[in-house]
CSV table of C-alpha atoms and ligand atoms in Angstrom, one decimal:
chain,number,residue,atom,x,y,z
A,23,UNK,CA,-6.7,-60.7,-7.6
A,24,UNK,CA,-4.1,-61.8,-10.3
A,25,UNK,CA,-3.8,-59.6,-13.3
A,26,UNK,CA,-1.8,-62.1,-15.2
A,27,UNK,CA,-3.2,-64.6,-17.6
A,28,UNK,CA,-1.9,-68.2,-17.5
A,29,UNK,CA,1.1,-69.1,-19.7
A,30,UNK,CA,-0.1,-70.5,-23.0
A,31,UNK,CA,-3.3,-68.5,-22.9
A,32,UNK,CA,-4.4,-68.1,-26.5
A,33,UNK,CA,-4.9,-64.5,-27.6
A,34,UNK,CA,-6.8,-64.1,-30.9
A,35,UNK,CA,-9.2,-62.2,-33.0
A,36,UNK,CA,-12.2,-63.6,-34.8
A,37,UNK,CA,-14.0,-63.0,-38.1
A,38,UNK,CA,-16.5,-64.8,-40.4
A,39,UNK,CA,-16.4,-65.5,-44.1
A,40,UNK,CA,-19.4,-63.6,-45.3
A,41,UNK,CA,-18.6,-60.6,-43.1
A,42,UNK,CA,-15.1,-60.0,-44.5
A,43,UNK,CA,-14.3,-62.0,-47.7
A,44,UNK,CA,-16.2,-60.3,-50.5
A,45,UNK,CA,-15.4,-61.9,-53.9
A,46,UNK,CA,-19.0,-63.2,-53.8
A,47,UNK,CA,-19.0,-64.4,-57.3
A,48,UNK,CA,-15.4,-65.4,-57.8
A,49,UNK,CA,-13.7,-68.8,-58.3
A,50,UNK,CA,-17.0,-70.7,-58.5
A,51,UNK,CA,-18.6,-69.5,-55.3
A,52,UNK,CA,-22.4,-69.7,-55.5
A,53,UNK,CA,-24.9,-67.6,-53.5
A,54,UNK,CA,-25.5,-68.3,-49.9
A,55,UNK,CA,-28.7,-67.5,-48.0
A,56,UNK,CA,-27.1,-64.2,-47.0
A,57,UNK,CA,-26.5,-63.2,-50.6
A,58,UNK,CA,-30.2,-63.7,-51.3
A,59,UNK,CA,-31.3,-62.0,-48.1
A,60,UNK,CA,-29.2,-58.9,-48.8
A,61,UNK,CA,-31.0,-58.7,-52.2
A,62,UNK,CA,-34.4,-58.8,-50.6
A,63,UNK,CA,-35.7,-55.3,-50.2
A,64,UNK,CA,-35.7,-53.9,-46.6
A,65,UNK,CA,-33.9,-56.8,-45.0
A,66,UNK,CA,-30.4,-55.3,-44.6
A,67,UNK,CA,-29.9,-51.6,-43.6
A,68,UNK,CA,-29.0,-49.5,-46.6
A,69,UNK,CA,-29.3,-52.4,-48.9
A,70,UNK,CA,-25.7,-53.4,-48.0
A,71,UNK,CA,-24.4,-56.7,-49.2
A,72,UNK,CA,-21.3,-58.9,-48.6
A,73,UNK,CA,-20.3,-58.6,-52.3
A,74,UNK,CA,-17.1,-56.8,-51.4
A,75,UNK,CA,-17.2,-56.6,-47.6
A,76,UNK,CA,-13.6,-55.9,-46.5
A,77,UNK,CA,-12.2,-57.6,-49.6
A,78,UNK,CA,-10.3,-60.0,-47.4
A,79,UNK,CA,-10.3,-62.6,-50.2
A,80,UNK,CA,-7.9,-60.4,-52.1
A,81,UNK,CA,-6.1,-58.9,-49.1
A,82,UNK,CA,-5.5,-62.0,-47.2
A,83,UNK,CA,-1.7,-61.4,-47.0
A,84,UNK,CA,-2.0,-57.9,-45.8
A,85,UNK,CA,-4.5,-59.0,-43.1
A,86,UNK,CA,-2.3,-61.8,-41.9
A,87,UNK,CA,0.6,-59.4,-41.7
A,88,UNK,CA,-1.5,-57.0,-39.7
A,89,UNK,CA,-2.4,-59.9,-37.2
A,90,UNK,CA,1.3,-60.7,-36.9
A,91,UNK,CA,2.1,-57.0,-36.3
A,92,UNK,CA,-0.5,-57.0,-33.5
A,93,UNK,CA,1.1,-60.1,-32.0
A,94,UNK,CA,-2.0,-62.3,-32.3
A,95,UNK,CA,-1.3,-65.9,-31.3
A,96,UNK,CA,-4.5,-67.2,-33.0
A,97,UNK,CA,-7.0,-66.3,-35.6
A,98,UNK,CA,-10.6,-67.6,-35.7
A,99,UNK,CA,-12.1,-67.6,-39.2
A,100,UNK,CA,-14.9,-69.4,-40.9
A,101,UNK,CA,-15.0,-71.3,-44.2
A,102,UNK,CA,-17.6,-70.3,-46.7
A,103,UNK,CA,-19.6,-73.4,-47.5
A,104,UNK,CA,-20.7,-72.1,-50.9
A,105,UNK,CA,-17.1,-71.3,-51.8
A,106,UNK,CA,-15.8,-74.8,-51.1
A,107,UNK,CA,-18.8,-76.9,-52.0
A,108,UNK,CA,-20.8,-74.6,-54.3
A,109,UNK,CA,-24.0,-76.6,-54.6
A,110,UNK,CA,-23.9,-77.8,-51.0
A,111,UNK,CA,-23.5,-81.3,-52.4
A,112,UNK,CA,-20.9,-83.4,-54.2
A,113,UNK,CA,-17.2,-82.7,-54.7
A,114,UNK,CA,-15.3,-79.8,-53.2
A,115,UNK,CA,-14.1,-76.9,-55.3
A,116,UNK,CA,-10.4,-76.9,-55.6
A,117,UNK,CA,-10.2,-73.1,-56.0
A,118,UNK,CA,-12.4,-72.6,-53.0
A,119,UNK,CA,-10.2,-74.8,-50.8
A,120,UNK,CA,-7.0,-73.3,-52.2
A,121,UNK,CA,-8.0,-70.0,-50.7
A,122,UNK,CA,-8.2,-71.5,-47.2
A,123,UNK,CA,-5.1,-73.6,-47.7
A,124,UNK,CA,-3.2,-70.4,-48.6
A,125,UNK,CA,-4.7,-68.5,-45.7
A,126,UNK,CA,-3.7,-71.2,-43.2
A,127,UNK,CA,-0.2,-71.5,-44.7
A,128,UNK,CA,0.1,-67.7,-44.3
A,129,UNK,CA,-1.0,-67.9,-40.7
A,130,UNK,CA,1.3,-70.7,-39.8
A,131,UNK,CA,4.2,-68.9,-41.5
A,132,UNK,CA,3.5,-66.1,-39.0
A,133,UNK,CA,3.2,-68.4,-36.0
A,134,UNK,CA,-0.5,-67.7,-35.8
A,135,UNK,CA,-2.7,-70.6,-34.8
A,136,UNK,CA,-5.6,-71.1,-37.2
A,137,UNK,CA,-9.0,-71.8,-35.5
A,138,UNK,CA,-11.4,-72.9,-38.2
A,139,UNK,CA,-15.2,-72.6,-38.0
A,140,UNK,CA,-17.1,-74.6,-40.5
A,141,UNK,CA,-20.4,-72.8,-40.4
A,142,UNK,CA,-20.9,-69.2,-39.6
A,143,UNK,CA,-24.4,-68.7,-41.2
A,144,UNK,CA,-23.7,-68.9,-44.9
A,145,UNK,CA,-25.8,-71.8,-46.0
A,146,UNK,CA,-25.6,-72.5,-49.8
A,147,UNK,CA,-28.9,-71.1,-51.2
A,148,UNK,CA,-29.4,-74.4,-53.0
A,149,UNK,CA,-29.7,-76.2,-49.7
A,150,UNK,CA,-32.2,-73.6,-48.4
A,151,UNK,CA,-34.2,-74.1,-51.6
A,152,UNK,CA,-34.3,-77.8,-50.7
A,153,UNK,CA,-35.7,-77.0,-47.2
A,154,UNK,CA,-32.8,-75.4,-45.3
A,155,UNK,CA,-32.1,-76.2,-41.7
A,156,UNK,CA,-35.7,-77.3,-40.9
A,157,UNK,CA,-35.0,-80.2,-43.3
A,158,UNK,CA,-33.0,-83.2,-41.9
A,159,UNK,CA,-31.1,-83.6,-45.1
A,160,UNK,CA,-29.2,-80.4,-44.4
A,161,UNK,CA,-27.5,-82.0,-41.4
A,162,UNK,CA,-26.4,-84.9,-43.6
A,163,UNK,CA,-25.1,-82.4,-46.2
A,164,UNK,CA,-23.2,-80.6,-43.5
A,165,UNK,CA,-21.4,-83.8,-42.4
A,166,UNK,CA,-20.3,-84.3,-45.9
A,167,UNK,CA,-19.0,-80.7,-46.2
A,168,UNK,CA,-17.2,-81.2,-42.8
A,169,UNK,CA,-15.4,-84.2,-44.2
A,170,UNK,CA,-14.3,-82.4,-47.3
A,171,UNK,CA,-12.8,-79.5,-45.4
A,172,UNK,CA,-11.3,-81.9,-42.8
A,173,UNK,CA,-9.6,-83.9,-45.6
A,174,UNK,CA,-8.3,-80.7,-47.2
A,175,UNK,CA,-7.0,-78.8,-44.1
A,176,UNK,CA,-6.6,-81.5,-41.4
A,177,UNK,CA,-2.9,-81.6,-41.9
A,178,UNK,CA,-2.5,-77.9,-40.9
A,179,UNK,CA,-5.5,-76.8,-38.7
A,180,UNK,CA,-5.4,-78.1,-35.1
A,181,UNK,CA,-8.6,-76.6,-33.6
A,182,UNK,CA,-12.0,-77.1,-35.3
A,183,UNK,CA,-15.4,-75.6,-34.6
A,184,UNK,CA,-18.5,-77.1,-36.2
A,185,UNK,CA,-21.0,-74.3,-35.8
A,186,UNK,CA,-21.0,-70.7,-34.7
A,187,UNK,CA,-24.0,-69.5,-32.7
A,188,UNK,CA,-26.6,-72.1,-33.9
A,189,UNK,CA,-29.2,-70.1,-31.9
A,190,UNK,CA,-28.9,-67.3,-34.4
A,191,UNK,CA,-29.2,-69.6,-37.4
A,192,UNK,CA,-32.3,-71.3,-36.0
A,193,UNK,CA,-34.2,-68.5,-34.2
A,194,UNK,CA,-33.2,-65.3,-36.0
A,195,UNK,CA,-33.2,-67.1,-39.3
A,196,UNK,CA,-36.5,-69.1,-39.0
A,197,UNK,CA,-38.5,-67.6,-36.1
A,198,UNK,CA,-38.1,-63.8,-36.1
A,199,UNK,CA,-36.8,-63.7,-39.6
A,200,UNK,CA,-34.3,-60.8,-39.0
A,201,UNK,CA,-31.5,-63.0,-40.4
A,202,UNK,CA,-31.3,-65.1,-43.5
A,203,UNK,CA,-33.3,-66.8,-44.8
A,204,UNK,CA,-35.9,-64.6,-43.1
A,205,UNK,CA,-38.6,-67.1,-42.3
A,206,UNK,CA,-41.1,-66.6,-39.5
A,207,UNK,CA,-42.3,-70.0,-38.4
A,208,UNK,CA,-41.7,-71.2,-34.8
A,209,UNK,CA,-42.0,-74.9,-35.6
A,210,UNK,CA,-39.5,-74.6,-38.4
A,211,UNK,CA,-37.1,-72.8,-36.0
A,212,UNK,CA,-37.3,-75.6,-33.5
A,213,UNK,CA,-36.7,-78.1,-36.3
A,214,UNK,CA,-33.8,-76.0,-37.5
A,215,UNK,CA,-32.3,-76.1,-34.0
A,216,UNK,CA,-32.5,-79.8,-33.9
A,217,UNK,CA,-31.0,-80.2,-37.3
A,218,UNK,CA,-28.2,-77.8,-36.4
A,219,UNK,CA,-27.5,-80.0,-33.3
A,220,UNK,CA,-27.5,-83.0,-35.5
A,221,UNK,CA,-25.2,-81.3,-38.0
A,222,UNK,CA,-22.9,-80.6,-35.2
A,223,UNK,CA,-22.8,-84.2,-34.0
A,224,UNK,CA,-22.5,-85.7,-37.5
A,225,UNK,CA,-20.0,-83.1,-38.5
A,226,UNK,CA,-17.9,-83.8,-35.5
A,227,UNK,CA,-18.0,-87.5,-36.3
A,228,UNK,CA,-17.0,-86.9,-39.9
A,229,UNK,CA,-14.1,-84.7,-38.8
A,230,UNK,CA,-12.9,-87.2,-36.2
A,231,UNK,CA,-12.8,-89.8,-39.0
A,232,UNK,CA,-10.4,-87.8,-41.2
A,233,UNK,CA,-8.4,-85.6,-38.8
A,234,UNK,CA,-5.2,-86.5,-37.0
A,235,UNK,CA,-5.7,-87.7,-33.5
A,236,UNK,CA,-4.2,-84.5,-32.1
A,237,UNK,CA,-6.9,-82.3,-33.7
A,238,UNK,CA,-9.3,-80.7,-31.3
A,239,UNK,CA,-13.1,-80.3,-31.8
A,240,UNK,CA,-15.4,-77.7,-30.5
A,241,UNK,CA,-18.6,-75.8,-31.0
A,242,UNK,CA,-19.3,-72.1,-30.3
A,243,UNK,CA,-22.5,-71.1,-28.6
A,244,UNK,CA,-23.9,-67.6,-27.8
A,245,UNK,CA,-25.1,-69.1,-24.6
A,246,UNK,CA,-27.5,-66.6,-23.0
A,247,UNK,CA,-26.6,-64.9,-19.8
A,248,UNK,CA,-30.3,-64.7,-18.9
A,249,UNK,CA,-31.4,-62.9,-15.7
A,250,UNK,CA,-34.7,-62.6,-14.0
A,251,UNK,CA,-35.7,-58.9,-13.4
A,252,UNK,CA,-36.8,-59.8,-9.9
A,253,UNK,CA,-36.6,-62.9,-7.7
A,254,UNK,CA,-40.4,-63.2,-8.1
A,255,UNK,CA,-41.2,-66.9,-9.0
A,256,UNK,CA,-43.0,-65.8,-12.2
A,257,UNK,CA,-39.9,-63.9,-13.3
A,258,UNK,CA,-37.6,-66.8,-12.4
A,259,UNK,CA,-39.9,-69.0,-14.5
A,260,UNK,CA,-39.5,-66.6,-17.5
A,261,UNK,CA,-35.7,-66.8,-17.0
A,262,UNK,CA,-35.9,-70.6,-17.0
A,263,UNK,CA,-37.9,-70.6,-20.3
A,264,UNK,CA,-35.5,-68.3,-22.1
A,265,UNK,CA,-32.5,-70.2,-20.8
A,266,UNK,CA,-34.0,-73.4,-22.2
A,267,UNK,CA,-34.5,-71.8,-25.6
A,268,UNK,CA,-31.2,-69.8,-25.7
A,269,UNK,CA,-28.8,-72.3,-24.3
A,270,UNK,CA,-30.0,-75.6,-23.0
A,271,UNK,CA,-31.7,-76.5,-26.4
A,272,UNK,CA,-28.1,-76.8,-27.6
A,273,UNK,CA,-26.1,-77.8,-24.5
A,274,UNK,CA,-28.7,-80.4,-23.5
A,275,UNK,CA,-28.1,-82.7,-26.5
A,276,UNK,CA,-24.5,-81.6,-27.2
A,277,UNK,CA,-23.1,-82.0,-23.7
A,278,UNK,CA,-25.6,-84.2,-21.9
A,279,UNK,CA,-27.2,-86.3,-24.6
A,280,UNK,CA,-30.9,-85.2,-24.2
A,281,UNK,CA,-33.2,-82.3,-24.7
A,282,UNK,CA,-34.3,-80.7,-21.4
A,283,UNK,CA,-37.7,-81.9,-20.2
A,284,UNK,CA,-38.9,-78.3,-19.4
A,285,UNK,CA,-38.0,-77.2,-23.0
A,286,UNK,CA,-40.1,-80.0,-24.5
A,287,UNK,CA,-43.0,-79.1,-22.2
A,288,UNK,CA,-42.8,-75.4,-22.9
A,289,UNK,CA,-42.8,-75.9,-26.7
A,290,UNK,CA,-45.5,-78.7,-26.7
A,291,UNK,CA,-48.0,-76.3,-28.2
A,292,UNK,CA,-45.7,-75.7,-31.1
A,293,UNK,CA,-44.2,-79.1,-32.0
A,294,UNK,CA,-44.2,-82.7,-30.9
A,295,UNK,CA,-40.5,-82.9,-31.6
A,296,UNK,CA,-41.2,-86.0,-33.8
A,297,UNK,CA,-38.3,-84.8,-36.0
A,298,UNK,CA,-35.9,-86.1,-33.3
A,299,UNK,CA,-35.2,-89.7,-34.5
A,300,UNK,CA,-33.9,-92.6,-32.4
A,301,UNK,CA,-30.1,-92.3,-32.0
A,302,UNK,CA,-30.0,-88.5,-32.8
A,303,UNK,CA,-29.1,-87.4,-29.4
A,304,UNK,CA,-26.4,-90.0,-29.1
A,305,UNK,CA,-24.9,-88.7,-32.3
A,306,UNK,CA,-25.2,-85.1,-31.2
A,307,UNK,CA,-23.3,-85.8,-27.9
A,308,UNK,CA,-20.0,-86.3,-29.7
A,309,UNK,CA,-17.0,-85.9,-27.3
A,310,UNK,CA,-15.6,-82.3,-27.5
A,311,UNK,CA,-12.2,-80.9,-26.6
A,312,UNK,CA,-13.4,-77.4,-25.9
A,313,UNK,CA,-16.5,-75.3,-25.7
A,314,UNK,CA,-16.6,-71.8,-27.3
A,315,UNK,CA,-18.5,-69.1,-25.6
A,316,UNK,CA,-19.5,-65.9,-27.4
A,317,UNK,CA,-20.6,-63.2,-25.1
A,318,UNK,CA,-21.7,-59.6,-25.6
A,319,UNK,CA,-24.4,-58.6,-23.1
A,320,UNK,CA,-26.9,-60.2,-20.6
A,321,UNK,CA,-30.6,-60.7,-21.3
A,322,UNK,CA,-33.0,-59.5,-18.6
A,323,UNK,CA,-36.5,-61.0,-18.5
A,324,UNK,CA,-39.7,-61.0,-16.5
A,325,UNK,CA,-43.1,-62.5,-16.6
A,326,UNK,CA,-45.6,-60.9,-19.0
A,327,UNK,CA,-47.8,-58.0,-18.0
A,328,UNK,CA,-49.5,-58.2,-21.4
A,329,UNK,CA,-49.3,-60.2,-24.6
A,330,UNK,CA,-47.0,-59.1,-27.4
A,331,UNK,CA,-47.7,-61.1,-30.5
A,332,UNK,CA,-45.6,-60.9,-33.6
A,333,UNK,CA,-42.5,-62.5,-34.9
A,334,UNK,CA,-39.9,-63.0,-32.2
A,335,UNK,CA,-36.9,-65.2,-32.0
A,336,UNK,CA,-38.3,-66.9,-28.9
A,337,UNK,CA,-41.1,-69.4,-29.8
A,338,UNK,CA,-43.8,-69.0,-27.2
A,339,UNK,CA,-42.3,-65.7,-26.1
A,340,UNK,CA,-45.7,-64.1,-25.3
A,341,UNK,CA,-44.9,-65.7,-21.9
A,342,UNK,CA,-41.8,-63.5,-21.4
A,343,UNK,CA,-41.0,-59.8,-21.4
A,344,UNK,CA,-37.5,-58.6,-22.3
A,345,UNK,CA,-35.9,-55.6,-20.6
A,346,UNK,CA,-33.0,-53.3,-21.3
A,347,UNK,CA,-30.7,-53.5,-18.3
A,348,UNK,CA,-29.7,-50.0,-17.0
A,349,UNK,CA,-26.2,-48.6,-17.5
A,350,UNK,CA,-23.8,-48.0,-20.4
A,351,UNK,CA,-24.7,-49.3,-23.9
A,352,UNK,CA,-22.7,-50.0,-27.0
A,353,UNK,CA,-23.6,-48.7,-30.5
A,354,UNK,CA,-25.7,-51.9,-30.8
A,355,UNK,CA,-27.7,-50.6,-27.8
A,356,UNK,CA,-26.4,-53.7,-25.9
A,357,UNK,CA,-25.7,-53.3,-22.2
A,358,UNK,CA,-22.1,-53.3,-21.0
A,359,UNK,CA,-22.1,-55.9,-18.3
A,360,UNK,CA,-19.1,-58.2,-17.9
A,361,UNK,CA,-20.6,-60.1,-15.1
A,362,UNK,CA,-22.6,-62.1,-17.7
A,363,UNK,CA,-19.3,-63.4,-19.1
A,364,UNK,CA,-18.1,-64.4,-15.6
A,365,UNK,CA,-21.4,-66.1,-15.0
A,366,UNK,CA,-21.2,-68.2,-18.2
A,367,UNK,CA,-17.6,-69.2,-17.7
A,368,UNK,CA,-18.2,-70.4,-14.1
A,369,UNK,CA,-21.6,-72.0,-15.1
A,370,UNK,CA,-20.0,-74.2,-17.7
A,371,UNK,CA,-17.0,-75.1,-15.6
A,372,UNK,CA,-19.5,-76.4,-13.0
A,373,UNK,CA,-21.8,-78.0,-15.5
A,374,UNK,CA,-19.1,-79.8,-17.5
A,375,UNK,CA,-16.0,-80.2,-15.4
A,376,UNK,CA,-12.9,-80.9,-17.4
A,377,UNK,CA,-14.2,-79.3,-20.6
A,378,UNK,CA,-11.8,-76.4,-21.5
A,379,UNK,CA,-13.5,-73.2,-22.4
A,380,UNK,CA,-12.6,-70.6,-25.0
A,381,UNK,CA,-14.1,-67.1,-25.2
A,382,UNK,CA,-14.5,-67.3,-29.0
A,383,UNK,CA,-16.1,-63.8,-29.4
A,384,UNK,CA,-16.3,-60.8,-27.2
A,385,UNK,CA,-16.2,-57.1,-28.2
A,386,UNK,CA,-18.3,-54.1,-28.9
A,387,UNK,CA,-19.5,-51.8,-31.7
A,388,UNK,CA,-18.9,-48.0,-31.3
A,389,UNK,CA,-19.2,-45.1,-33.7
A,390,UNK,CA,-15.5,-44.9,-34.5
A,391,UNK,CA,-14.2,-42.2,-36.8
A,392,UNK,CA,-10.7,-41.2,-37.8
A,393,UNK,CA,-9.6,-37.9,-36.4
A,394,UNK,CA,-7.9,-35.1,-38.5
A,395,UNK,CA,-4.7,-37.1,-38.5
A,396,UNK,CA,-6.4,-40.3,-39.6
A,397,UNK,CA,-5.9,-41.9,-36.2
A,398,UNK,CA,-8.9,-43.8,-34.7
A,399,UNK,CA,-9.2,-43.5,-30.9
A,400,UNK,CA,-11.7,-45.9,-29.3
A,401,UNK,CA,-11.4,-45.5,-25.5
A,402,UNK,CA,-14.9,-47.0,-25.0
A,403,UNK,CA,-13.9,-50.2,-26.7
A,404,UNK,CA,-10.7,-50.4,-24.6
A,405,UNK,CA,-12.8,-50.0,-21.4
A,406,UNK,CA,-15.2,-52.6,-22.6
A,407,UNK,CA,-12.4,-55.1,-23.4
A,408,UNK,CA,-10.6,-54.3,-20.1
A,409,UNK,CA,-13.7,-55.0,-18.1
A,410,UNK,CA,-14.5,-58.2,-19.9
A,411,UNK,CA,-10.9,-59.5,-19.6
A,412,UNK,CA,-11.1,-58.7,-15.9
A,413,UNK,CA,-14.2,-60.9,-15.8
A,414,UNK,CA,-12.2,-63.7,-17.5
A,415,UNK,CA,-9.5,-63.3,-14.9
A,416,UNK,CA,-12.0,-63.5,-12.1
A,417,UNK,CA,-13.5,-66.7,-13.6
A,418,UNK,CA,-10.0,-68.1,-13.9
A,419,UNK,CA,-9.3,-67.3,-10.3
A,420,UNK,CA,-12.5,-69.1,-9.3
A,421,UNK,CA,-11.5,-72.2,-11.1
A,422,UNK,CA,-12.9,-71.8,-14.7
A,423,UNK,CA,-10.7,-73.6,-17.2
A,424,UNK,CA,-10.5,-70.8,-19.8
A,425,UNK,CA,-7.8,-71.4,-22.4
A,426,UNK,CA,-8.1,-68.4,-24.7
A,427,UNK,CA,-9.9,-65.2,-25.8
A,428,UNK,CA,-10.8,-64.0,-29.3
A,429,UNK,CA,-11.8,-60.4,-29.8
A,430,UNK,CA,-14.7,-59.8,-32.1
A,431,UNK,CA,-13.5,-58.6,-34.5
A,432,UNK,CA,-10.2,-58.2,-36.2
A,433,UNK,CA,-11.7,-55.8,-38.8
A,434,UNK,CA,-14.8,-53.6,-39.0
A,435,UNK,CA,-17.1,-55.7,-41.2
A,436,UNK,CA,-20.5,-56.5,-42.5
A,437,UNK,CA,-22.7,-56.7,-39.4
A,438,UNK,CA,-25.5,-58.8,-40.9
A,439,UNK,CA,-28.9,-56.9,-40.9
A,440,UNK,CA,-27.1,-53.7,-39.8
A,441,UNK,CA,-24.9,-53.8,-42.9
A,442,UNK,CA,-21.8,-51.7,-42.5
A,443,UNK,CA,-23.3,-49.3,-40.0
A,444,UNK,CA,-21.8,-51.0,-36.9
A,445,UNK,CA,-18.1,-51.1,-36.4
A,446,UNK,CA,-16.8,-54.0,-34.2
A,447,UNK,CA,-13.2,-54.0,-35.4
A,448,UNK,CA,-10.0,-53.3,-33.6
A,449,UNK,CA,-8.9,-52.3,-37.0
A,450,UNK,CA,-10.8,-49.5,-38.8
A,451,UNK,CA,-11.8,-50.2,-42.4
A,452,UNK,CA,-12.4,-47.3,-44.8
A,453,UNK,CA,-14.9,-49.1,-47.1
A,454,UNK,CA,-14.2,-46.7,-50.0
A,455,UNK,CA,-10.5,-47.5,-50.2
A,456,UNK,CA,-10.3,-50.7,-48.1
A,457,UNK,CA,-7.5,-49.0,-46.1
A,458,UNK,CA,-6.9,-50.6,-42.7
A,459,UNK,CA,-6.1,-48.5,-39.7
A,460,UNK,CA,-5.5,-50.2,-36.3
A,461,UNK,CA,-7.5,-48.3,-33.7
A,462,UNK,CA,-6.0,-47.5,-30.3
A,463,UNK,CA,-7.8,-50.6,-28.9
A,464,UNK,CA,-5.7,-52.8,-31.3
A,465,UNK,CA,-2.4,-51.3,-29.8
A,466,UNK,CA,-3.8,-51.8,-26.4
A,467,UNK,CA,-4.9,-55.4,-27.1
A,468,UNK,CA,-1.5,-56.2,-28.7
A,469,UNK,CA,0.2,-55.1,-25.5
A,470,UNK,CA,-2.2,-57.3,-23.4
A,471,UNK,CA,-1.6,-60.3,-25.7
A,472,UNK,CA,2.2,-59.8,-25.6
A,473,UNK,CA,2.5,-59.4,-21.9
A,474,UNK,CA,-0.4,-61.6,-20.8
A,475,UNK,CA,-1.2,-58.8,-18.3
A,476,UNK,CA,-4.1,-56.4,-18.0
A,477,UNK,CA,-2.8,-52.9,-17.6
A,478,UNK,CA,-4.9,-49.7,-17.4
A,479,UNK,CA,-5.5,-48.1,-20.8
B,633,LIG,O1,-21.0,-60.1,-36.0
B,633,LIG,C1,-21.5,-61.0,-35.2
B,633,LIG,C2,-20.9,-62.4,-35.4
B,633,LIG,O2,-21.1,-62.8,-36.7
B,633,LIG,C3,-21.5,-63.4,-34.5
B,633,LIG,N1,-21.6,-63.0,-33.2
B,633,LIG,C4,-22.0,-61.7,-32.8
B,633,LIG,C5,-21.3,-60.7,-33.7
B,633,LIG,C6,-21.8,-59.2,-33.4
B,633,LIG,O3,-23.1,-59.1,-33.6
């Protein structure tokens, strides 16, 4: 099997605004749902907030220099909606946009390709107060926001992503409530999923109208690599149900122009889907230039042996039981299993031939600590990345059209409900001093990116 990636393969790292920027109250930024959620007792471990995060807002230069030193060819970041359109409506904030203009200029000056995500979970609180993603209006607001950012940065950003992991926004945010805004209402979660889909379609349309013809549009999904625990038909049915809620609820309308019939049937006891208006699915199926896949671990399911009521991110999930796969785990307690990545890449190549794929996130949290000399050795992360890049190579060898790989994450950062307790970065951040120390995985990844070859650690 080849150990060399194709020429032009994009090597990058990814971050998200709320997880790294800090400067939560500067230059006119208003609270997002995550600012509010962090201030709600018991929602985020240790009461952590993104107020300061990794202070990237003030350390942008240093961080871009670090990326250049690590030889990254691309950087995937997200724009903070409440920073560039503070009330979620109306005109853009010049100061907010200036930050991203300067960031992109810095990246381009270092030959690093900017890959911009419009929405990585930080909905302006004012829009949540007006109904949030369960309200149709939010999708219209998103299209407006997309146009503002497109007009401001279209001359210098070539690859655009509408949404990051809409599954998390809809189901963790509105069904299980473990993410902002913390609601637990299955019907609202399904509405949210539809309005996120609509936001994607309308946002893509708005971007297309203002971007140069060469600009590329994409969306990033954390498509589930869902497996049945046994080949028993009841377990296979559990797999089908979860696949519908994890993946096909988004890929159905986005890639094929319709919601899957089995999803509509499975959720008939929760909603009539009357919030899907005529013409919505046509709008959602906007032509894309790439599909972003985020992958961390597979999901293993079986048919129920008992009922487990209570808030869950899977509406109707009493019909499914979730299992921990055997084997190694990361600090998130997620299984290390690269075959899930291979499965997703080959699945989408078969499902949507001709649509290029990007691995827009992949990585692992471990309990990294500096040694006595201040160095941070993370051999487990290197092993994780190595195994997953091998899976990408296998998928490429089997015909998958994978154009790039973005390591999650450039820096240790705010890991949502886990606060700062989980470290995903290839660069260690000392939160007391904000000092950045590349871990051994960063050196290893830099070598892979430079040579395009996978070498043993
Ligand atoms: O940190 C998150 C990121 O924001 C979205 N994808 C998964 C990562 C790890 O949990």
